[in-house]
GROMACS .gro file of C-alpha atoms in nm:
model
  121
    1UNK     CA    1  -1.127  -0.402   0.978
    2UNK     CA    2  -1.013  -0.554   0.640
    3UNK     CA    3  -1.251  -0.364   0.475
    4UNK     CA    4  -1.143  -0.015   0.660
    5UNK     CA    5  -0.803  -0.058   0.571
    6UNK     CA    6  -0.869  -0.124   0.204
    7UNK     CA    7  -1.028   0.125   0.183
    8UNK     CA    8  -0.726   0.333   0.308
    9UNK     CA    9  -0.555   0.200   0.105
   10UNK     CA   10  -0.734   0.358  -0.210
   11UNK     CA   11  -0.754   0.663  -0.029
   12UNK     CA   12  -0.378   0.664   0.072
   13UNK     CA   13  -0.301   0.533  -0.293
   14UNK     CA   14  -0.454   0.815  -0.493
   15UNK     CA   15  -0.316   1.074  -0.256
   16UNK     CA   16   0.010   0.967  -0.304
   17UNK     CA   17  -0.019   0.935  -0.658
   18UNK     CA   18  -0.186   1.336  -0.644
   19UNK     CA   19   0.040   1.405  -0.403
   20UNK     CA   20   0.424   1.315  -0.510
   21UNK     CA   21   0.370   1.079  -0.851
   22UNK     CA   22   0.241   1.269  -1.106
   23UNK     CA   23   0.572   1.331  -1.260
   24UNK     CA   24   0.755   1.002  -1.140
   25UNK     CA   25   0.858   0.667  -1.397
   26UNK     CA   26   0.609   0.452  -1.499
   27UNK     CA   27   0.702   0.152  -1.222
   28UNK     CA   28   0.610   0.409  -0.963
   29UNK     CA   29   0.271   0.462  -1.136
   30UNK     CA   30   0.244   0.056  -1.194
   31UNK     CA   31   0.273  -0.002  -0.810
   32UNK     CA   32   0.022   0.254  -0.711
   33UNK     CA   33  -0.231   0.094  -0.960
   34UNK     CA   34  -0.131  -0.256  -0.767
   35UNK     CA   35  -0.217  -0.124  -0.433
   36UNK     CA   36  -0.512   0.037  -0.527
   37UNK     CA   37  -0.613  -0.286  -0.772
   38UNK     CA   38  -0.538  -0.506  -0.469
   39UNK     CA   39  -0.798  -0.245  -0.232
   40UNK     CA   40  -1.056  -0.289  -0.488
   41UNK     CA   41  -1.060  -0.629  -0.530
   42UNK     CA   42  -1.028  -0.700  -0.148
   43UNK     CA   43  -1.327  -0.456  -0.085
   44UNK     CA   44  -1.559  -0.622  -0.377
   45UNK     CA   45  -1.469  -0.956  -0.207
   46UNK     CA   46  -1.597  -0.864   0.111
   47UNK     CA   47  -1.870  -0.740  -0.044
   48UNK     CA   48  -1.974  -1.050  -0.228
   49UNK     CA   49  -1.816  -1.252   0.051
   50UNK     CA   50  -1.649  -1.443  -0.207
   51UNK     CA   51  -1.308  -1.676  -0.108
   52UNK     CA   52  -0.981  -1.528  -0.160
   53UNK     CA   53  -0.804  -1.672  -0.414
   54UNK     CA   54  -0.479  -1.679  -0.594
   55UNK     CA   55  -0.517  -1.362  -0.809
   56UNK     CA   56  -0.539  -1.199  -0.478
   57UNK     CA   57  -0.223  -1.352  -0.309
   58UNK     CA   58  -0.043  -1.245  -0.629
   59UNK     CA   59  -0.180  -0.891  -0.660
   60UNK     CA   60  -0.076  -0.908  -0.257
   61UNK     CA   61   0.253  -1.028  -0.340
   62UNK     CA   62   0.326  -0.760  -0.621
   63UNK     CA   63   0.192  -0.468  -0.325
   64UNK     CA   64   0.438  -0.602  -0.087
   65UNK     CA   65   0.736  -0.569  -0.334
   66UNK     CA   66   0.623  -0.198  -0.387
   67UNK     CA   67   0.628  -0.155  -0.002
   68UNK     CA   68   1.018  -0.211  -0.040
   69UNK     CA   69   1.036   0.010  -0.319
   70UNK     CA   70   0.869   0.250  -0.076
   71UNK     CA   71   1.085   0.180   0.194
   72UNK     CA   72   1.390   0.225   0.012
   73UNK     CA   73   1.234   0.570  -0.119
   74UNK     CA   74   1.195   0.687   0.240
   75UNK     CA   75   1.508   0.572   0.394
   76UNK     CA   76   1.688   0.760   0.096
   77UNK     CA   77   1.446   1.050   0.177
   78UNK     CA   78   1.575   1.059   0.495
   79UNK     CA   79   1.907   0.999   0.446
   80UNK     CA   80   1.952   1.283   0.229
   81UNK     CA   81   1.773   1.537   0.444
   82UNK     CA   82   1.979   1.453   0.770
   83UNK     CA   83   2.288   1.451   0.519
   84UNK     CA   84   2.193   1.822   0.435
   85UNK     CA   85   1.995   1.908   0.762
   86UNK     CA   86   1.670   1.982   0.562
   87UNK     CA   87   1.376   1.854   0.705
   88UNK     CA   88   1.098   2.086   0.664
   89UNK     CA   89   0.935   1.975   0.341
   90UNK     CA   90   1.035   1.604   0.421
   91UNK     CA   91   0.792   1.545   0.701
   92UNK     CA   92   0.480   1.516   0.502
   93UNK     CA   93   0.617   1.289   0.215
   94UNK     CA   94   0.785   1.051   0.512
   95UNK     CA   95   0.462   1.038   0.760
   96UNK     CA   96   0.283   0.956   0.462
   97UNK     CA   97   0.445   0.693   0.308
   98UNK     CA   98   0.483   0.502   0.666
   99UNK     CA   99   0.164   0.531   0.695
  100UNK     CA  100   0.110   0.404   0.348
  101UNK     CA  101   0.347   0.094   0.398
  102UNK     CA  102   0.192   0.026   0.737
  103UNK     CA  103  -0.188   0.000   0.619
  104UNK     CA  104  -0.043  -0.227   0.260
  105UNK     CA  105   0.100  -0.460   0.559
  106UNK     CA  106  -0.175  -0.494   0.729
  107UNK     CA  107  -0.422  -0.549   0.446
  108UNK     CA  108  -0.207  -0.811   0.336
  109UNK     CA  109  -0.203  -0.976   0.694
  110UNK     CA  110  -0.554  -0.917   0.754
  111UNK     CA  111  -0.633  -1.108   0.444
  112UNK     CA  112  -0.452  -1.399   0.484
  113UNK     CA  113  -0.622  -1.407   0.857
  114UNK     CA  114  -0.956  -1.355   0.711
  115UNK     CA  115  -0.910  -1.644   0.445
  116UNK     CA  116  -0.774  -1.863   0.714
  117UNK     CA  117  -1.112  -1.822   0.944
  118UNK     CA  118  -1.300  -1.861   0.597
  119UNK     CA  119  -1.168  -2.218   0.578
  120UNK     CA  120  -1.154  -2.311   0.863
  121UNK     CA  121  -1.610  -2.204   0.890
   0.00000   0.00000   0.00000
């Protein structure tokens, strides 16, 4: 399951890069790269079935403070379309990014439960 959701992850990560970043600010693009660093490096570990270590709490870490930057994105997303009752090219960007925040949450979850059964085998 880790490894499905990383995987996600890079897929969710370079469609919303394709999809709504390719003319945003650079910490936009910097957080995109983290999540889809912090997929990469979870899927090679898996792989290699190699213990997770700090680099990969920290790269965690720095995907979880883009989730807020996300969530702030949507809620002002959404906050602005009620305000102007303009919802119908909303939808995609906001289903998308939940989506996107949702599956960064759980990789990060499912990783710290997956290093937790690793030490305790």
């Amino acid at each position: 399951m880790l490894k499905a959701t990383a995987y996600l992850n890079i897929i969710l990560a370079i469609a919303y890069f394709l999809l709504y970043l390719l003319n945003s600010n650079s910490y936009t693009m910097a957080g995109v790269l983290i999540v889809f660093l912090f997929g990469v490096l979870v899927v090679w570990s898996e792989e290699k079935q190699v213990k997770f270590k700090a680099l990969h709490y920290i790269i965690g870490a720095a995907s979880l403070v883009f989730v807020r930057f996300l969530l702030v994105w949507v809620f002002n997303v959404i906050k602005s379309s009620v305000e102007h009752q303009y919802f119908n090219n909303t939808w995609l960007y906001i289903l998308l990014t939940i989506v996107f925040v949702l599956s960064i949450v759980l990789q990060f979850i499912l990783m710290y439960l997956a290093d937790r059964k690793r030490l305790k085998a």
